[in-house]
Amino acid sequence: MTENWDQIKKPPSPVTAVTAAQVANGPVIPPQQRILTYSPDEWESFVEEWIYYCLTAKYKHVLRFAGAGDMGIDVAGFVDDKRLRGVWDNYQCKHYDHAIRPSDVWVEFGKVIWYSYIGEYTTPRHYYFVSPRGAGTSLSRLCSNATKLRQELVANWDKHVKEAITTTQNVPLDAELRAYVDAFDFSIFDAKTALQLVGDHRASPVHTSRFGGGLPIRPASGKPPTEVAASESRYVTQLLGAYGEHTGTTISDPSALSVPKLKNHFRRQREAFYEAESLRVFARDSVPPGTFESLLDNIYDGVVDTHDEDHPDGYQKVCAVTKAARDLQITANALITCTNPKDRDGICHQLVNEERLQWIRS
């Protein structure tokens, strides 16, 4: 009985060392696979998020219609303030264990026809089926052939549509409704693929918080312009005042900086400010709203005690506070993996701009 049995062999060792992230989180699941595990509600939420962050240029409002009585609308993008009475697109969300078949959605075709027919809303400009497994071959062919789609819907009306549009009444295809169907523009129907949604979503600021995988590469920041910009006026004024306290002179313009140490310090602080500003822009495009502001709060909380201590002069205060910022141990903020010491110096000056810190008393 045991002649054909093999001894279990030791599995091969990983080719590379296991990282702390792998131990904490396990293997990375690609977004296209992760969305297959979503519940129908989670899928609708993802579609709403995709429209909001990725298609904002197309719409003035985006609304999700949840629960009974949605009239065949899952997520709607409105071009104008007229909403359902104006120009709008419908995104019908389906989350099945198979690609969408015509039999899955005959009633959805019926709903948009019926509710636009009775005047609940204007006919949508576009009607998209959105599914993680996409539209199957049969449905894709029908969506690309408006005449054939109309014929097939009419043929399936009594079996799949008439009793399923509402729970309160049957909707037979009588002469008036049939005339409406014959005039209806079936070219509005199409399907979106999961690849399209994930590809668009990858450029949104919420992609990494939903799917992980790390932040994109942060672009290099630009050098400060020769002339001090209006956005720098407060922290630069404060810096010049700090230098004046240190030298016992009045310094009202950067060109008056004659001490090499201070001149170089001023150059580095401006570079740090622009580095932090580039981080602010990167955060806007790469992480959820509030992430950068949370980092500012972390820095402020970590340096405020040093800021409030007694210092010989403003310059010494700047040096002490920026050093405290660089020495902070910050681990929870999503941006920490792509920040550098200059960012932290620059954030201190951003906090001066916001009047949360000051290098000299105004």
XYZ file of C-alpha atoms in Angstrom:
362
model
C 0.000 0.000 0.000
C 2.926 2.375 0.588
C 5.101 1.457 -2.409
C 4.109 4.537 -4.463
C 4.272 7.062 -1.665
C 6.928 9.805 -1.729
C 8.563 11.404 1.261
C 7.506 15.041 1.639
C 10.452 17.255 0.784
C 11.373 20.548 2.389
C 9.889 23.436 0.372
C 12.440 25.676 -1.361
C 13.637 28.696 0.592
C 12.741 32.201 -0.653
C 15.181 33.536 -3.234
C 15.441 36.833 -1.347
C 15.236 37.686 2.332
C 11.740 38.181 3.702
C 11.066 41.852 4.434
C 9.335 43.321 7.471
C 6.460 44.468 5.242
C 5.926 40.921 3.955
C 5.853 39.552 7.490
C 3.383 42.226 8.608
C 1.086 42.245 5.571
C 1.641 39.067 3.592
C 2.017 39.007 -0.188
C 0.725 41.935 -2.210
C -2.591 41.127 -3.908
C -2.908 42.839 -7.311
C -5.903 45.229 -7.491
C -7.557 43.195 -10.284
C -7.611 40.189 -7.979
C -8.561 42.103 -4.850
C -11.717 43.558 -6.390
C -12.930 40.028 -7.117
C -13.252 39.560 -3.338
C -15.428 42.660 -2.862
C -19.040 42.419 -1.795
C -21.585 44.112 -4.095
C -21.691 47.109 -1.715
C -17.901 47.368 -1.640
C -17.833 47.213 -5.433
C -20.361 50.059 -5.736
C -18.311 52.086 -3.251
C -15.182 51.513 -5.340
C -16.985 52.568 -8.532
C -18.233 55.716 -6.804
C -14.681 56.433 -5.645
C -13.332 55.842 -9.157
C -15.809 58.291 -10.669
C -15.243 60.926 -7.984
C -11.446 60.939 -8.169
C -10.836 59.955 -11.774
C -13.703 61.509 -13.730
C -14.210 64.784 -11.868
C -13.529 66.810 -15.013
C -16.594 65.235 -16.623
C -19.126 65.805 -13.849
C -20.369 68.521 -11.541
C -21.934 66.063 -9.093
C -21.586 62.343 -8.418
C -24.240 60.491 -6.429
C -24.680 56.881 -5.377
C -28.236 55.535 -5.277
C -28.438 52.766 -2.685
C -31.267 50.471 -1.616
C -34.690 49.735 -3.014
C -36.326 52.206 -5.361
C -33.127 53.230 -7.120
C -34.930 53.090 -10.501
C -32.033 51.217 -12.060
C -29.392 53.767 -11.048
C -26.364 52.686 -9.009
C -23.916 55.576 -9.436
C -24.769 58.675 -11.473
C -22.481 61.392 -12.773
C -24.266 64.690 -13.423
C -22.916 67.205 -15.922
C -25.068 70.094 -14.651
C -27.238 71.154 -11.726
C -30.362 69.712 -13.335
C -29.154 66.274 -12.307
C -31.700 63.638 -13.379
C -33.445 66.267 -15.502
C -30.264 67.290 -17.250
C -27.271 65.582 -18.848
C -26.068 62.593 -16.876
C -24.399 59.182 -17.126
C -25.389 56.015 -15.321
C -22.959 53.411 -13.999
C -24.711 50.124 -13.301
C -22.585 48.022 -10.946
C -22.638 44.235 -11.118
C -20.470 41.885 -9.069
C -20.948 38.280 -10.148
C -18.760 35.192 -10.271
C -18.897 35.435 -14.063
C -18.749 38.047 -16.808
C -22.097 39.816 -17.277
C -24.533 37.945 -19.519
C -27.568 39.455 -21.257
C -29.839 37.372 -19.002
C -28.297 39.139 -15.977
C -29.281 42.597 -17.169
C -32.414 42.434 -19.344
C -34.312 43.981 -16.453
C -31.741 46.805 -16.203
C -32.389 47.730 -19.837
C -36.091 47.604 -19.031
C -35.753 49.863 -15.986
C -33.981 52.707 -17.770
C -36.522 52.553 -20.577
C -39.520 52.413 -18.238
C -38.456 55.134 -15.807
C -37.419 57.509 -18.564
C -40.687 56.717 -20.358
C -42.828 57.704 -17.348
C -40.733 60.845 -16.776
C -38.815 59.943 -13.608
C -35.638 61.100 -15.327
C -34.295 62.027 -18.722
C -32.568 59.325 -20.735
C -28.926 59.132 -19.623
C -26.303 60.266 -22.093
C -24.324 57.084 -21.452
C -25.180 53.895 -19.587
C -22.212 51.778 -18.483
C -22.229 48.292 -17.009
C -19.336 48.046 -14.588
C -18.180 44.659 -13.351
C -14.854 43.283 -12.075
C -15.119 40.489 -14.652
C -16.432 42.767 -17.380
C -19.137 42.088 -19.935
C -19.237 38.669 -21.548
C -18.961 38.134 -25.278
C -22.723 38.030 -25.889
C -23.444 41.253 -24.010
C -20.464 43.020 -25.603
C -21.735 42.124 -29.056
C -25.217 43.381 -28.256
C -23.889 46.679 -26.882
C -22.030 47.220 -30.132
C -25.168 46.593 -32.226
C -28.038 48.856 -31.174
C -30.536 47.337 -33.612
C -29.834 43.793 -32.460
C -29.969 44.844 -28.796
C -33.420 46.390 -29.305
C -34.694 43.258 -31.020
C -33.376 40.966 -28.306
C -34.813 43.107 -25.512
C -38.243 43.065 -27.117
C -38.010 39.279 -27.520
C -37.086 38.856 -23.839
C -39.466 41.448 -22.384
C -42.255 39.144 -21.253
C -39.888 36.538 -19.781
C -37.274 38.710 -18.058
C -38.554 42.284 -17.811
C -42.311 42.682 -17.499
C -42.621 41.400 -13.933
C -39.212 42.499 -12.666
C -39.090 46.278 -13.169
C -41.149 47.105 -10.060
C -42.629 45.128 -7.190
C -45.961 46.929 -7.424
C -47.034 46.358 -11.025
C -46.324 44.482 -14.216
C -45.031 46.489 -17.156
C -46.346 44.962 -20.375
C -44.876 46.110 -23.667
C -48.060 47.783 -24.939
C -48.269 49.819 -28.125
C -47.206 53.150 -26.590
C -44.282 51.698 -24.681
C -43.247 49.665 -27.740
C -43.172 52.863 -29.790
C -40.919 54.405 -27.115
C -38.630 51.377 -27.244
C -38.451 51.602 -31.035
C -37.368 55.253 -30.776
C -35.004 54.723 -27.850
C -31.283 55.254 -28.503
C -29.708 51.886 -27.643
C -26.239 53.144 -28.537
C -25.973 54.648 -25.025
C -25.203 51.200 -23.580
C -21.620 50.071 -23.082
C -19.415 48.322 -20.527
C -16.324 49.317 -18.574
C -13.584 46.816 -17.779
C -11.890 46.347 -14.423
C -8.593 47.116 -16.142
C -9.912 50.551 -17.142
C -11.100 51.322 -13.620
C -7.927 50.147 -11.897
C -5.736 51.943 -14.447
C -7.568 55.222 -13.846
C -7.680 54.677 -10.091
C -3.921 54.145 -9.956
C -3.445 57.878 -10.614
C -5.807 58.905 -7.803
C -4.679 60.009 -4.320
C -6.572 57.135 -2.673
C -5.127 54.237 -4.682
C -2.447 53.211 -2.212
C -4.779 53.450 0.788
C -7.192 51.053 -0.937
C -4.807 48.634 -2.634
C -1.403 49.169 -0.986
C 1.698 48.537 -3.050
C 3.601 51.642 -1.962
C 3.627 55.233 -3.157
C 4.763 56.256 -6.644
C 8.234 57.698 -7.113
C 8.317 61.266 -5.889
C 9.531 63.762 -8.509
C 12.550 65.916 -7.726
C 11.709 69.368 -6.422
C 12.679 72.505 -8.283
C 15.184 75.071 -7.107
C 13.886 78.281 -5.507
C 13.571 81.282 -7.834
C 16.123 84.032 -7.464
C 13.525 86.467 -6.159
C 11.585 85.656 -2.995
C 8.011 84.762 -3.917
C 4.919 86.182 -2.228
C 4.223 82.745 -0.697
C 7.553 83.018 1.175
C 7.093 86.497 2.605
C 6.188 85.596 6.199
C 8.816 82.945 6.904
C 11.513 84.944 5.061
C 10.682 88.053 7.095
C 10.925 85.956 10.246
C 14.242 84.445 9.145
C 15.748 87.836 8.391
C 14.605 89.020 11.802
C 16.252 85.979 13.385
C 19.510 86.748 11.596
C 19.261 90.360 12.771
C 18.922 89.231 16.383
C 21.969 87.002 15.962
C 24.155 89.746 14.483
C 22.719 92.669 16.437
C 21.801 94.464 13.211
C 18.662 95.153 11.220
C 18.381 92.961 8.108
C 15.379 93.767 5.972
C 16.441 92.198 2.669
C 18.270 88.949 1.743
C 20.795 90.960 -0.259
C 21.992 92.518 3.029
C 23.202 89.141 4.339
C 26.973 89.554 4.485
C 27.935 86.796 6.938
C 28.689 83.677 4.809
C 27.293 81.308 7.438
C 23.947 83.101 7.481
C 23.876 83.563 3.717
C 24.336 79.821 3.211
C 21.807 79.055 5.926
C 19.233 81.266 4.208
C 19.831 79.493 0.880
C 19.351 76.088 2.511
C 16.149 77.189 4.257
C 14.634 78.381 0.984
C 15.580 75.086 -0.674
C 13.984 73.253 2.243
C 10.790 75.308 1.941
C 10.462 74.462 -1.755
C 11.239 70.820 -0.996
C 8.354 70.776 1.482
C 6.094 72.537 -1.013
C 6.883 69.828 -3.570
C 5.950 67.242 -0.925
C 2.640 69.041 -0.432
C 1.893 68.762 -4.170
C 3.011 65.117 -4.241
C 0.727 64.366 -1.298
C -2.228 66.038 -3.013
C -1.861 63.692 -5.986
C -0.739 60.499 -4.220
C -2.364 60.071 -0.805
C -5.825 60.695 0.693
C -6.746 64.273 1.654
C -5.468 65.273 5.073
C -2.324 63.115 4.977
C 0.053 66.017 4.465
C -1.790 68.134 7.030
C -1.412 65.268 9.502
C 2.349 65.278 8.866
C 2.432 69.024 9.593
C 0.638 68.330 12.876
C 3.142 65.570 13.718
C 6.058 67.942 13.127
C 4.405 70.739 15.095
C 3.667 68.471 18.068
C 7.256 67.232 18.015
C 8.946 70.644 17.951
C 6.636 72.960 19.861
C 8.313 72.353 23.238
C 11.716 73.147 21.732
C 10.129 76.174 20.049
C 8.786 77.456 23.374
C 12.090 77.144 25.224
C 14.330 80.153 25.809
C 16.943 80.653 23.069
C 19.833 83.144 22.853
C 18.422 84.602 19.639
C 16.119 83.825 16.712
C 18.809 82.150 14.621
C 19.657 79.750 17.436
C 15.952 79.068 17.787
C 15.621 78.198 14.066
C 18.571 75.800 14.325
C 17.209 74.125 17.464
C 13.662 73.702 16.128
C 14.690 72.386 12.700
C 17.095 69.923 14.361
C 14.262 68.719 16.589
C 12.129 68.216 13.464
C 14.856 66.155 11.772
C 15.314 64.015 14.893
C 11.621 63.142 15.259
C 10.618 59.485 15.029
C 7.496 59.479 12.848
C 6.303 56.082 11.674
C 2.544 56.215 11.142
C 2.164 58.831 8.401
C 1.987 57.418 4.858
C 4.341 60.095 3.536
C 7.193 59.235 5.855
C 8.663 56.716 3.389
C 9.346 59.481 0.867
C 10.324 62.397 3.082
C 13.857 63.626 3.707
C 15.539 65.958 6.231
C 15.015 68.974 3.982
C 11.268 68.344 3.997
C 11.230 68.578 7.765
C 13.170 71.852 7.778
C 10.805 73.191 5.134
C 7.718 72.097 7.055
C 8.934 74.194 9.992
C 8.892 77.224 7.693
C 5.460 76.247 6.393
C 4.314 76.263 10.020
C 5.776 79.762 10.355
C 3.814 80.784 7.263
C 0.689 79.440 8.968
C 1.611 81.422 12.115
C 1.803 78.273 14.229
C 5.522 78.835 14.832
C 7.546 82.034 14.867
C 11.289 82.685 14.821
C 10.989 86.135 16.377
C 8.192 87.915 18.152
C 6.349 90.087 15.647
